[in-house]
mmCIF file of C-alpha atoms in Angstrom:
data_model
loop_
_atom_site.group_PDB
_atom_site.id
_atom_site.type_symbol
_atom_site.label_atom_id
_atom_site.label_comp_id
_atom_site.label_asym_id
_atom_site.label_seq_id
_atom_site.Cartn_x
_atom_site.Cartn_y
_atom_site.Cartn_z
ATOM 1 C CA MET A 1 26.282 13.775 -4.979
ATOM 2 C CA ILE A 2 22.948 13.460 -3.106
ATOM 3 C CA VAL A 3 22.185 10.157 -4.854
ATOM 4 C CA ASP A 4 25.618 8.800 -3.912
ATOM 5 C CA LEU A 5 25.122 9.891 -0.312
ATOM 6 C CA LEU A 6 21.721 8.183 -0.125
ATOM 7 C CA LEU A 7 23.105 5.068 -1.771
ATOM 8 C CA TRP A 8 26.069 4.661 0.549
ATOM 9 C CA SER A 9 24.039 5.601 3.637
ATOM 10 C CA SER A 10 21.466 2.936 2.777
ATOM 11 C CA ILE A 11 24.192 0.365 2.093
ATOM 12 C CA SER A 12 25.782 1.160 5.472
ATOM 13 C CA ILE A 13 22.444 0.613 7.218
ATOM 14 C CA ILE A 14 21.941 -2.701 5.400
ATOM 15 C CA LEU A 15 25.443 -3.876 6.354
ATOM 16 C CA MET A 16 24.881 -2.886 9.997
ATOM 17 C CA ALA A 17 21.526 -4.689 10.041
ATOM 18 C CA GLY A 18 23.105 -7.691 8.343
ATOM 19 C CA CYS A 19 25.776 -7.982 11.045
ATOM 20 C CA TYR A 20 23.130 -7.647 13.763
ATOM 21 C CA ASN A 21 20.863 -10.240 12.134
ATOM 22 C CA THR A 22 23.760 -12.643 11.654
ATOM 23 C CA GLY A 23 24.627 -12.373 15.342
ATOM 24 C CA LEU A 24 21.022 -13.082 16.338
ATOM 25 C CA PHE A 25 20.836 -16.024 13.921
ATOM 26 C CA ILE A 26 23.889 -17.621 15.531
ATOM 27 C CA LEU A 27 22.562 -16.928 19.024
ATOM 28 C CA SER A 28 19.132 -18.344 18.151
ATOM 29 C CA ARG A 29 20.637 -21.760 17.418
ATOM 30 C CA ARG A 30 21.396 -22.226 21.129
ATOM 31 C CA ARG A 31 18.998 -24.397 23.038
ATOM 32 C CA THR A 32 17.112 -23.300 26.122
ATOM 33 C CA PRO A 33 17.881 -25.512 29.143
ATOM 34 C CA ARG A 34 14.994 -27.763 30.140
ATOM 35 C CA ARG A 35 13.313 -26.885 33.377
ATOM 36 C CA LYS A 36 12.744 -29.665 35.861
ATOM 37 C CA GLY A 37 10.576 -29.954 38.918
ATOM 38 C CA PRO A 38 6.986 -30.697 39.967
ATOM 39 C CA ARG A 39 4.242 -28.936 38.027
ATOM 40 C CA LYS A 40 2.428 -26.270 40.031
ATOM 41 C CA GLU A 41 -1.329 -25.838 39.618
ATOM 42 C CA ARG A 42 -2.076 -22.502 37.958
ATOM 43 C CA LEU A 43 -5.192 -20.783 36.675
ATOM 44 C CA TYR A 44 -5.021 -19.778 33.001
ATOM 45 C CA VAL A 45 -7.254 -16.904 31.913
ATOM 46 C CA PHE A 46 -7.607 -16.246 28.172
ATOM 47 C CA LEU A 47 -8.556 -12.679 27.198
ATOM 48 C CA LEU A 48 -10.084 -11.987 23.780
ATOM 49 C CA ALA A 49 -10.697 -8.323 22.924
ATOM 50 C CA CYS A 50 -13.328 -8.402 20.177
ATOM 51 C CA LEU A 51 -14.841 -5.848 17.842
ATOM 52 C CA ASN A 52 -17.204 -7.399 15.272
ATOM 53 C CA GLU A 53 -15.535 -10.817 15.254
ATOM 54 C CA GLU A 54 -18.465 -13.109 14.441
ATOM 55 C CA GLN A 55 -16.616 -14.619 11.475
ATOM 56 C CA VAL A 56 -13.728 -16.087 13.468
ATOM 57 C CA LEU A 57 -14.615 -16.100 17.192
ATOM 58 C CA ALA A 58 -16.459 -19.433 17.391
ATOM 59 C CA GLU A 59 -13.493 -21.466 16.133
ATOM 60 C CA SER A 60 -11.072 -19.705 18.483
ATOM 61 C CA LEU A 61 -13.290 -20.329 21.516
ATOM 62 C CA ALA A 62 -13.719 -23.961 20.503
ATOM 63 C CA ARG A 63 -9.933 -24.350 20.521
ATOM 64 C CA ILE A 64 -9.691 -22.794 23.996
ATOM 65 C CA THR A 65 -12.537 -24.777 25.564
ATOM 66 C CA GLY A 66 -11.063 -27.941 24.056
ATOM 67 C CA LEU A 67 -7.683 -27.486 25.730
ATOM 68 C CA PRO A 68 -6.646 -30.430 27.922
ATOM 69 C CA ALA A 69 -5.834 -28.014 30.750
ATOM 70 C CA GLY A 70 -7.493 -28.561 34.092
ATOM 71 C CA ASN A 71 -7.930 -25.041 35.390
ATOM 72 C CA PHE A 72 -8.784 -22.259 32.945
ATOM 73 C CA LEU A 73 -11.431 -19.821 31.756
ATOM 74 C CA ALA A 74 -11.873 -17.430 28.843
ATOM 75 C CA LEU A 75 -13.174 -13.871 28.892
ATOM 76 C CA VAL A 76 -14.580 -12.341 25.733
ATOM 77 C CA ILE A 77 -14.412 -8.543 25.931
ATOM 78 C CA ASP A 78 -16.982 -7.328 23.425
ATOM 79 C CA ASP A 79 -15.903 -3.791 22.553
ATOM 80 C CA ALA A 80 -19.396 -2.592 21.519
ATOM 81 C CA SER A 81 -19.707 -4.909 18.528
ATOM 82 C CA ASP A 82 -22.757 -4.549 16.345
ATOM 83 C CA ASP A 83 -22.725 -8.118 15.039
ATOM 84 C CA ARG A 84 -23.200 -11.547 16.710
ATOM 85 C CA THR A 85 -19.970 -11.487 18.743
ATOM 86 C CA SER A 86 -21.772 -11.500 22.117
ATOM 87 C CA GLU A 87 -24.180 -14.265 21.057
ATOM 88 C CA ILE A 88 -21.298 -16.496 20.043
ATOM 89 C CA ALA A 89 -19.548 -15.900 23.384
ATOM 90 C CA ARG A 90 -22.703 -16.716 25.375
ATOM 91 C CA ALA A 91 -23.146 -19.975 23.469
ATOM 92 C CA ALA A 92 -19.565 -21.137 23.953
ATOM 93 C CA GLY A 93 -20.002 -22.848 27.343
ATOM 94 C CA ASP A 94 -19.631 -22.312 31.067
ATOM 95 C CA GLN A 95 -15.885 -21.709 30.890
ATOM 96 C CA VAL A 96 -16.416 -18.637 28.692
ATOM 97 C CA LEU A 97 -17.388 -15.335 30.339
ATOM 98 C CA LEU A 98 -18.648 -12.268 28.498
ATOM 99 C CA HIS A 99 -17.950 -8.647 29.357
ATOM 100 C CA ARG A 100 -19.667 -6.214 27.028
ATOM 101 C CA ARG A 101 -18.407 -2.635 26.787
ATOM 102 C CA GLU A 102 -20.743 0.115 25.677
ATOM 103 C CA LEU A 103 -20.238 3.358 23.807
ATOM 104 C CA PRO A 104 -19.000 6.003 24.420
ATOM 105 C CA ASP A 105 -16.461 4.207 26.646
ATOM 106 C CA ALA A 106 -15.857 1.389 24.136
ATOM 107 C CA ARG A 107 -13.844 1.328 20.908
ATOM 108 C CA ARG A 108 -10.885 3.165 22.383
ATOM 109 C CA GLY A 109 -8.271 0.637 21.321
ATOM 110 C CA LYS A 110 -7.193 -2.863 22.221
ATOM 111 C CA GLY A 111 -5.230 -1.765 25.285
ATOM 112 C CA ALA A 112 -8.248 -0.058 26.841
ATOM 113 C CA ALA A 113 -10.397 -3.143 26.214
ATOM 114 C CA LEU A 114 -7.841 -5.464 27.828
ATOM 115 C CA ASN A 115 -7.428 -3.187 30.866
ATOM 116 C CA ASP A 116 -11.194 -3.169 31.328
ATOM 117 C CA GLY A 117 -11.209 -6.952 31.057
ATOM 118 C CA VAL A 118 -8.688 -7.320 33.869
ATOM 119 C CA ARG A 119 -10.707 -4.897 36.017
ATOM 120 C CA PHE A 120 -13.845 -6.916 35.312
ATOM 121 C CA LEU A 121 -12.151 -10.147 36.378
ATOM 122 C CA THR A 122 -10.956 -8.584 39.630
ATOM 123 C CA GLU A 123 -14.277 -6.946 40.526
ATOM 124 C CA SER A 124 -16.416 -9.950 39.571
ATOM 125 C CA GLY A 125 -14.695 -12.170 42.125
ATOM 126 C CA VAL A 126 -13.804 -14.828 39.567
ATOM 127 C CA LEU A 127 -10.171 -14.721 40.694
ATOM 128 C CA GLU A 128 -10.981 -14.800 44.410
ATOM 129 C CA GLY A 129 -8.852 -17.327 46.266
ATOM 130 C CA HIS A 130 -6.173 -17.435 43.572
ATOM 131 C CA ASP A 131 -2.662 -16.169 44.217
ATOM 132 C CA PRO A 132 -1.799 -13.581 41.523
ATOM 133 C CA ASP A 133 1.569 -15.335 41.152
ATOM 134 C CA ASP A 134 -0.299 -18.433 39.997
ATOM 135 C CA VAL A 135 -2.758 -16.733 37.646
ATOM 136 C CA ILE A 136 -1.501 -16.635 34.059
ATOM 137 C CA VAL A 137 -3.286 -14.218 31.729
ATOM 138 C CA CYS A 138 -3.090 -14.975 28.027
ATOM 139 C CA VAL A 139 -4.077 -12.507 25.301
ATOM 140 C CA VAL A 140 -5.506 -14.213 22.231
ATOM 141 C CA ASP A 141 -6.769 -12.423 19.144
ATOM 142 C CA ALA A 142 -10.309 -13.287 18.095
ATOM 143 C CA ASP A 143 -8.956 -15.256 15.145
ATOM 144 C CA GLY A 144 -6.270 -16.975 17.248
ATOM 145 C CA ARG A 145 -6.178 -20.771 17.228
ATOM 146 C CA LEU A 146 -4.020 -22.151 20.021
ATOM 147 C CA ASP A 147 -2.135 -25.438 19.813
ATOM 148 C CA GLY A 148 -3.718 -28.091 21.994
ATOM 149 C CA HIS A 149 -0.525 -28.507 24.036
ATOM 150 C CA VAL A 150 0.063 -24.780 24.584
ATOM 151 C CA VAL A 151 -0.472 -24.781 28.371
ATOM 152 C CA GLN A 152 1.831 -27.764 28.844
ATOM 153 C CA SER A 153 4.518 -26.003 26.775
ATOM 154 C CA VAL A 154 4.242 -22.604 28.446
ATOM 155 C CA ASP A 155 3.713 -23.667 32.055
ATOM 156 C CA PRO A 156 7.344 -24.669 32.849
ATOM 157 C CA PHE A 157 8.558 -21.143 32.079
ATOM 158 C CA PHE A 158 6.538 -19.838 35.026
ATOM 159 C CA ASP A 159 8.253 -22.230 37.433
ATOM 160 C CA ASP A 160 10.908 -19.515 37.525
ATOM 161 C CA PRO A 161 9.457 -16.809 39.816
ATOM 162 C CA ARG A 162 11.335 -14.149 37.843
ATOM 163 C CA THR A 163 9.383 -14.891 34.654
ATOM 164 C CA GLY A 164 6.750 -12.231 34.084
ATOM 165 C CA ALA A 165 5.694 -13.141 30.557
ATOM 166 C CA THR A 166 6.172 -15.736 27.837
ATOM 167 C CA GLN A 167 5.446 -15.278 24.144
ATOM 168 C CA ILE A 168 4.646 -18.275 21.933
ATOM 169 C CA CYS A 169 5.184 -18.620 18.171
ATOM 170 C CA VAL A 170 2.696 -17.101 15.725
ATOM 171 C CA ARG A 171 1.658 -18.822 12.476
ATOM 172 C CA MET A 172 -0.881 -18.201 9.702
ATOM 173 C CA TYR A 173 -3.487 -20.946 9.491
ATOM 174 C CA ASN A 174 -4.404 -20.000 5.909
ATOM 175 C CA ARG A 175 -0.774 -19.877 4.746
ATOM 176 C CA ARG A 176 -1.414 -22.332 1.892
ATOM 177 C CA SER A 177 -4.189 -20.232 0.331
ATOM 178 C CA LYS A 178 -2.100 -17.508 -1.358
ATOM 179 C CA LEU A 179 1.529 -16.454 -1.741
ATOM 180 C CA LEU A 180 0.816 -13.318 0.312
ATOM 181 C CA ALA A 181 -0.361 -15.500 3.216
ATOM 182 C CA ARG A 182 2.721 -17.727 2.868
ATOM 183 C CA LEU A 183 4.997 -14.690 3.070
ATOM 184 C CA GLN A 184 3.280 -13.468 6.248
ATOM 185 C CA ASP A 185 3.767 -16.915 7.756
ATOM 186 C CA MET A 186 7.469 -16.824 6.859
ATOM 187 C CA GLU A 187 7.715 -13.357 8.397
ATOM 188 C CA PHE A 188 6.397 -14.557 11.755
ATOM 189 C CA VAL A 189 8.411 -17.790 11.697
ATOM 190 C CA VAL A 190 11.647 -15.929 11.011
ATOM 191 C CA TYR A 191 10.855 -13.326 13.667
ATOM 192 C CA GLY A 192 10.075 -15.996 16.263
ATOM 193 C CA ASP A 193 12.712 -18.609 15.452
ATOM 194 C CA VAL A 194 15.566 -16.139 14.896
ATOM 195 C CA PHE A 195 14.971 -12.808 16.608
ATOM 196 C CA GLN A 196 12.811 -13.831 19.571
ATOM 197 C CA SER A 197 14.789 -17.029 20.179
ATOM 198 C CA ALA A 198 18.042 -15.060 20.292
ATOM 199 C CA ARG A 199 16.570 -12.444 22.599
ATOM 200 C CA ARG A 200 15.960 -15.138 25.223
ATOM 201 C CA PHE A 201 19.702 -14.980 25.890
ATOM 202 C CA ILE A 202 19.851 -11.178 25.735
ATOM 203 C CA GLY A 203 16.900 -10.572 28.059
ATOM 204 C CA SER A 204 14.841 -8.552 25.593
ATOM 205 C CA VAL A 205 12.088 -10.871 24.313
ATOM 206 C CA GLY A 206 9.129 -8.793 23.156
ATOM 207 C CA MET A 207 5.426 -9.479 23.447
ATOM 208 C CA GLY A 208 3.469 -10.020 20.246
ATOM 209 C CA GLY A 209 -0.119 -9.229 21.160
ATOM 210 C CA ASN A 210 -1.411 -12.653 20.142
ATOM 211 C CA GLY A 211 -0.349 -15.609 22.265
ATOM 212 C CA GLN A 212 1.329 -13.642 25.045
ATOM 213 C CA PHE A 213 1.135 -15.246 28.507
ATOM 214 C CA MET A 214 1.665 -13.009 31.556
ATOM 215 C CA ARG A 215 1.767 -13.563 35.288
ATOM 216 C CA LEU A 216 -1.036 -11.528 36.903
ATOM 217 C CA SER A 217 1.253 -10.348 39.684
ATOM 218 C CA ALA A 218 3.628 -9.001 37.032
ATOM 219 C CA LEU A 219 0.787 -7.063 35.390
ATOM 220 C CA HIS A 220 -0.098 -5.572 38.769
ATOM 221 C CA THR A 221 3.378 -4.015 39.017
ATOM 222 C CA LEU A 222 2.742 -1.864 35.943
ATOM 223 C CA GLY A 223 0.586 0.660 37.753
ATOM 224 C CA PRO A 224 -3.019 1.335 38.772
ATOM 225 C CA GLY A 225 -4.009 2.687 35.349
ATOM 226 C CA GLY A 226 -3.849 -0.794 33.844
ATOM 227 C CA PRO A 227 -1.049 -2.877 32.330
ATOM 228 C CA TRP A 228 -1.722 -1.877 28.722
ATOM 229 C CA SER A 229 -1.086 1.582 27.296
ATOM 230 C CA ASP A 230 -3.159 3.385 24.696
ATOM 231 C CA SER A 231 -0.407 2.942 22.114
ATOM 232 C CA LEU A 232 -1.277 1.326 18.782
ATOM 233 C CA THR A 233 1.312 -1.330 19.695
ATOM 234 C CA GLU A 234 0.281 -1.856 23.305
ATOM 235 C CA ASP A 235 1.981 -5.267 23.322
ATOM 236 C CA LEU A 236 5.394 -3.727 22.558
ATOM 237 C CA ASP A 237 4.953 -1.195 25.354
ATOM 238 C CA LEU A 238 3.904 -3.857 27.836
ATOM 239 C CA GLY A 239 6.931 -6.059 27.121
ATOM 240 C CA VAL A 240 9.378 -3.193 27.567
ATOM 241 C CA ARG A 241 7.742 -2.026 30.791
ATOM 242 C CA LEU A 242 7.836 -5.545 32.244
ATOM 243 C CA ILE A 243 11.559 -5.776 31.526
ATOM 244 C CA ALA A 244 12.066 -2.339 33.092
ATOM 245 C CA LYS A 245 10.329 -3.620 36.235
ATOM 246 C CA GLY A 246 12.855 -6.445 36.499
ATOM 247 C CA TRP A 247 10.705 -9.254 35.111
ATOM 248 C CA ALA A 248 12.164 -11.811 32.718
ATOM 249 C CA THR A 249 10.380 -12.292 29.394
ATOM 250 C CA GLN A 250 10.649 -15.651 27.624
ATOM 251 C CA HIS A 251 9.942 -17.105 24.202
ATOM 252 C CA CYS A 252 8.422 -20.581 23.819
ATOM 253 C CA THR A 253 9.362 -22.291 20.547
ATOM 254 C CA THR A 254 7.323 -25.471 21.057
ATOM 255 C CA ALA A 255 3.797 -24.029 20.851
ATOM 256 C CA SER A 256 2.025 -21.686 18.463
ATOM 257 C CA VAL A 257 -1.074 -19.607 18.010
ATOM 258 C CA SER A 258 -2.323 -19.532 14.423
ATOM 259 C CA GLN A 259 -4.104 -16.476 13.093
ATOM 260 C CA GLN A 260 -5.636 -15.416 9.808
ATOM 261 C CA ALA A 261 -3.244 -13.935 7.266
ATOM 262 C CA VAL A 262 -4.406 -10.815 5.482
ATOM 263 C CA LEU A 263 -5.156 -11.670 1.852
ATOM 264 C CA SER A 264 -5.459 -8.111 0.524
ATOM 265 C CA LEU A 265 -2.296 -6.113 -0.108
ATOM 266 C CA ARG A 266 -4.030 -2.846 0.766
ATOM 267 C CA ARG A 267 -5.318 -4.253 4.071
ATOM 268 C CA LEU A 268 -1.883 -5.613 4.861
ATOM 269 C CA VAL A 269 -0.219 -2.237 4.332
ATOM 270 C CA ARG A 270 -2.969 -0.670 6.453
ATOM 271 C CA GLN A 271 -2.287 -3.147 9.268
ATOM 272 C CA ARG A 272 1.470 -2.608 9.128
ATOM 273 C CA SER A 273 1.070 1.162 9.079
ATOM 274 C CA ARG A 274 -0.648 0.843 12.469
ATOM 275 C CA TRP A 275 2.224 -1.270 13.772
ATOM 276 C CA PHE A 276 4.742 1.206 12.385
ATOM 277 C CA GLN A 277 2.937 4.158 13.944
ATOM 278 C CA GLY A 278 2.872 2.311 17.266
ATOM 279 C CA HIS A 279 6.641 1.830 17.058
ATOM 280 C CA LEU A 280 7.039 5.559 16.498
ATOM 281 C CA GLN A 281 4.877 6.242 19.550
ATOM 282 C CA SER A 282 7.082 3.897 21.585
ATOM 283 C CA ALA A 283 9.992 6.306 21.284
ATOM 284 C CA GLY A 284 8.674 7.647 24.587
ATOM 285 C CA LEU A 285 9.972 4.452 26.212
ATOM 286 C CA VAL A 286 13.605 5.372 25.547
ATOM 287 C CA PRO A 287 14.138 7.288 28.837
ATOM 288 C CA LEU A 288 12.633 4.352 30.767
ATOM 289 C CA ILE A 289 14.976 1.906 29.032
ATOM 290 C CA LEU A 290 18.041 4.057 29.677
ATOM 291 C CA ARG A 291 17.062 4.494 33.317
ATOM 292 C CA GLU A 292 15.815 1.046 34.347
ATOM 293 C CA VAL A 293 17.003 -1.681 31.936
ATOM 294 C CA PRO A 294 20.435 -3.390 32.218
ATOM 295 C CA THR A 295 22.926 -2.531 29.477
ATOM 296 C CA ARG A 296 22.732 -5.634 27.255
ATOM 297 C CA PRO A 297 18.943 -5.828 26.870
ATOM 298 C CA ALA A 298 18.778 -2.025 26.800
ATOM 299 C CA LEU A 299 21.021 -1.864 23.723
ATOM 300 C CA ASP A 300 18.899 -4.447 21.926
ATOM 301 C CA LEU A 301 15.644 -2.721 22.842
ATOM 302 C CA LEU A 302 16.992 0.645 21.684
ATOM 303 C CA TYR A 303 17.999 -0.882 18.356
ATOM 304 C CA HIS A 304 14.554 -2.445 18.043
ATOM 305 C CA LEU A 305 12.827 0.877 18.754
ATOM 306 C CA SER A 306 15.016 2.576 16.155
ATOM 307 C CA SER A 307 13.736 0.248 13.428
ATOM 308 C CA PRO A 308 11.173 2.791 12.063
ATOM 309 C CA VAL A 309 13.941 5.293 11.334
ATOM 310 C CA LEU A 310 16.085 2.595 9.745
ATOM 311 C CA ILE A 311 13.177 1.414 7.596
ATOM 312 C CA LEU A 312 12.474 4.933 6.324
ATOM 313 C CA LEU A 313 16.142 5.478 5.496
ATOM 314 C CA THR A 314 16.483 2.079 3.821
ATOM 315 C CA SER A 315 13.385 2.775 1.715
ATOM 316 C CA LEU A 316 15.501 5.280 -0.205
ATOM 317 C CA LEU A 317 17.922 2.564 -1.346
ATOM 318 C CA PRO A 318 15.810 1.108 -4.203
ATOM 319 C CA LEU A 319 15.194 4.614 -5.548
ATOM 320 C CA SER A 320 18.850 5.630 -5.340
ATOM 321 C CA PHE A 321 19.903 2.312 -6.901
ATOM 322 C CA LEU A 322 17.519 2.796 -9.837
ATOM 323 C CA VAL A 323 18.769 6.366 -10.349
ATOM 324 C CA ALA A 324 22.382 5.166 -10.307
ATOM 325 C CA LEU A 325 21.549 2.300 -12.674
ATOM 326 C CA GLY A 326 19.734 4.669 -15.033
ATOM 327 C CA GLY A 327 22.654 7.097 -15.021
ATOM 328 C CA THR A 328 25.091 4.302 -15.817
ATOM 329 C CA ALA A 329 22.869 3.054 -18.644
ATOM 330 C CA LEU A 330 22.724 6.541 -20.215
ATOM 331 C CA ALA A 331 26.482 6.928 -19.880
ATOM 332 C CA SER A 332 26.950 3.546 -21.559
ATOM 333 C CA VAL A 333 24.762 4.606 -24.491
ATOM 334 C CA GLU A 334 26.722 7.827 -24.900
ATOM 335 C CA ALA A 335 30.033 5.980 -24.740
ATOM 336 C CA GLY A 336 28.858 3.307 -27.136
ATOM 337 C CA ARG A 337 29.916 0.494 -24.836
ATOM 338 C CA ALA A 338 28.956 -1.053 -21.523
ATOM 339 C CA LEU A 339 30.667 0.775 -18.692
ATOM 340 C CA VAL A 340 30.032 -2.014 -16.196
ATOM 341 C CA SER A 341 30.129 -5.784 -16.437
ATOM 342 C CA PRO A 342 27.240 -8.098 -15.438
ATOM 343 C CA MET A 343 29.271 -8.830 -12.303
ATOM 344 C CA TRP A 344 28.329 -5.302 -11.176
ATOM 345 C CA LEU A 345 24.947 -6.735 -10.231
ATOM 346 C CA LEU A 346 26.537 -9.290 -7.896
ATOM 347 C CA GLY A 347 27.053 -6.744 -5.118
ATOM 348 C CA PRO A 348 23.387 -5.687 -4.926
ATOM 349 C CA TYR A 349 22.344 -9.349 -5.039
ATOM 350 C CA VAL A 350 24.632 -10.275 -2.154
ATOM 351 C CA LEU A 351 23.421 -7.294 -0.132
ATOM 352 C CA SER A 352 19.762 -8.027 -0.793
ATOM 353 C CA PHE A 353 19.447 -11.801 -0.901
ATOM 354 C CA THR A 354 22.089 -13.379 1.344
ATOM 355 C CA ALA A 355 19.590 -13.414 4.200
ATOM 356 C CA ALA A 356 17.132 -15.337 1.992
ATOM 357 C CA TYR A 357 19.207 -18.491 2.356
ATOM 358 C CA ALA A 358 19.174 -18.277 6.161
ATOM 359 C CA TYR A 359 15.459 -17.478 6.211
ATOM 360 C CA GLY A 360 14.713 -20.357 3.844
ATOM 361 C CA PHE A 361 16.683 -22.734 6.078
ATOM 362 C CA VAL A 362 14.772 -21.616 9.181
ATOM 363 C CA TYR A 363 11.392 -21.826 7.447
ATOM 364 C CA ALA A 364 12.065 -25.268 5.965
ATOM 365 C CA LYS A 365 12.524 -26.649 9.483
ATOM 366 C CA ARG A 366 8.968 -25.520 10.314
ATOM 367 C CA GLU A 367 7.403 -26.374 6.933
ATOM 368 C CA ARG A 368 9.035 -29.692 6.077
ATOM 369 C CA ASP A 369 6.494 -30.437 3.341
ATOM 370 C CA LEU A 370 7.669 -27.322 1.473
ATOM 371 C CA GLY A 371 11.298 -28.435 1.380
ATOM 372 C CA LEU A 372 14.538 -26.462 1.571
ATOM 373 C CA VAL A 373 14.818 -25.461 -2.106
ATOM 374 C CA ARG A 374 11.256 -24.139 -2.335
ATOM 375 C CA SER A 375 11.647 -22.396 1.013
ATOM 376 C CA VAL A 376 14.747 -20.572 -0.249
ATOM 377 C CA LEU A 377 12.888 -19.538 -3.409
ATOM 378 C CA VAL A 378 10.000 -18.215 -1.333
ATOM 379 C CA ALA A 379 12.553 -16.402 0.830
ATOM 380 C CA HIS A 380 13.822 -14.574 -2.271
ATOM 381 C CA VAL A 381 10.271 -13.317 -2.861
ATOM 382 C CA PHE A 382 10.162 -12.509 0.856
ATOM 383 C CA VAL A 383 12.929 -9.942 0.317
ATOM 384 C CA PHE A 384 10.648 -8.004 -2.032
ATOM 385 C CA TYR A 385 7.736 -8.571 0.357
ATOM 386 C CA GLY A 386 9.728 -6.543 2.878
ATOM 387 C CA TYR A 387 9.165 -3.477 0.689
ATOM 388 C CA ILE A 388 5.635 -3.447 2.107
ATOM 389 C CA TRP A 389 7.174 -1.946 5.229
ATOM 390 C CA PHE A 390 8.409 1.009 3.167
ATOM 391 C CA ALA A 391 4.869 1.910 2.086
ATOM 392 C CA ALA A 392 3.494 1.204 5.565
ATOM 393 C CA GLY A 393 6.252 3.269 7.138
ATOM 394 C CA TRP A 394 5.584 6.420 5.158
ATOM 395 C CA TRP A 395 1.833 5.964 5.646
ATOM 396 C CA GLY A 396 2.290 5.519 9.394
ATOM 397 C CA LEU A 397 4.558 8.576 9.556
ATOM 398 C CA TRP A 398 1.937 10.635 7.691
ATOM 399 C CA ARG A 399 -0.818 9.456 10.069
ATOM 400 C CA MET A 400 1.269 10.399 13.076
ATOM 401 C CA ALA A 401 2.184 13.786 11.594
ATOM 402 C CA THR A 402 -1.493 14.533 10.962
ATOM 403 C CA GLY A 403 -2.555 13.449 14.452
ATOM 404 C CA LYS A 404 -4.486 10.320 13.445
ATOM 405 C CA THR A 405 -4.252 7.738 16.223
ATOM 406 C CA THR A 406 -7.386 5.636 15.695
ATOM 407 C CA TRP A 407 -7.213 1.849 15.980
ATOM 408 C CA LEU A 408 -7.055 0.548 12.395
ATOM 409 C CA LYS A 409 -8.709 -2.823 12.974
ATOM 410 C CA THR A 410 -7.815 -5.595 10.548
ATOM 411 C CA ALA A 411 -10.901 -6.861 8.730
ATOM 412 C CA ARG A 412 -11.581 -10.620 8.934
ATOM 413 C CA THR A 413 -12.807 -12.897 6.194
#
């Protein structure tokens, strides 16, 4: 009885998620109208919060300083690194500033480092003479490699004075090195090209932490304590709070930031457990959403924030399916004949792998050298890759239950 209840509850969740995902897939195929008008001169400020990033920082800064944008600067926020992070920042050129944080105030999370970076920019006078409406702050991870045309792609979104933030696509620059890296790349492509693209028309585009562009005046509306919270997913919190303040959030599909995929399964689960725990912490945003966000984006945001609960419930499906399959196999042995036909497996396949065809189609449009057939095959593996979230979810829940809220930094290679 309990197994049947778990099985049918999990199937109901999968069907509900399937309907939701299908709706977003259809909506994501719509095109965003092109914006016309003269280009306004804006200052772009790239923030890089760094903790022991000597392995990847130089390449990321080289990409930024090589941008064909006329008016920009980068700020490296060294969060008390004990490697060569500061030396690399100092050697990167005149357009790169360094702000070094010291213990015991440092190493309190990415949000705290970014808030301190914005305070440093304001107090240093670097932004003097610039209208906050025309200052665009971009958060880039230390391993982030921006497309050369990123400013040209993002800038038109800020012609609309209602736009508070724009998120660009995220890719893995080492996606060809291992299957695990390829699957992470597919994960971000699907999330950006399906979910984020659809949310442009709902009004609920989220910020991704890497490659998020924000109007400085919009950040100022989030309170004197600083735009970023101390949540483990400070980017999620920031996006929701911007929407609650009435700002529009956009998604740019024509530019990307590439980052380093995690090549160790254990490190990947560790990273995702931090994201999962941050989503659990974001449950505190529900009253704000109900109070301040219009109905359509509010419903989508509430569904998005409920994803940890849905993941934990869905994680019981494989177990309940195996128990049911084992029970049927034993009953077949006792009866001396097969009690189910091979067609019995068709239902679980349809439930589990129908989305793989849509995901393969979306990914093949980004990775044309991979081709549609190979992309669909990879998407089948991607379904099993999603089980990583089950392990990360229970780990994140255990960390939260035991009061562990430290920033689990992803190690670079």
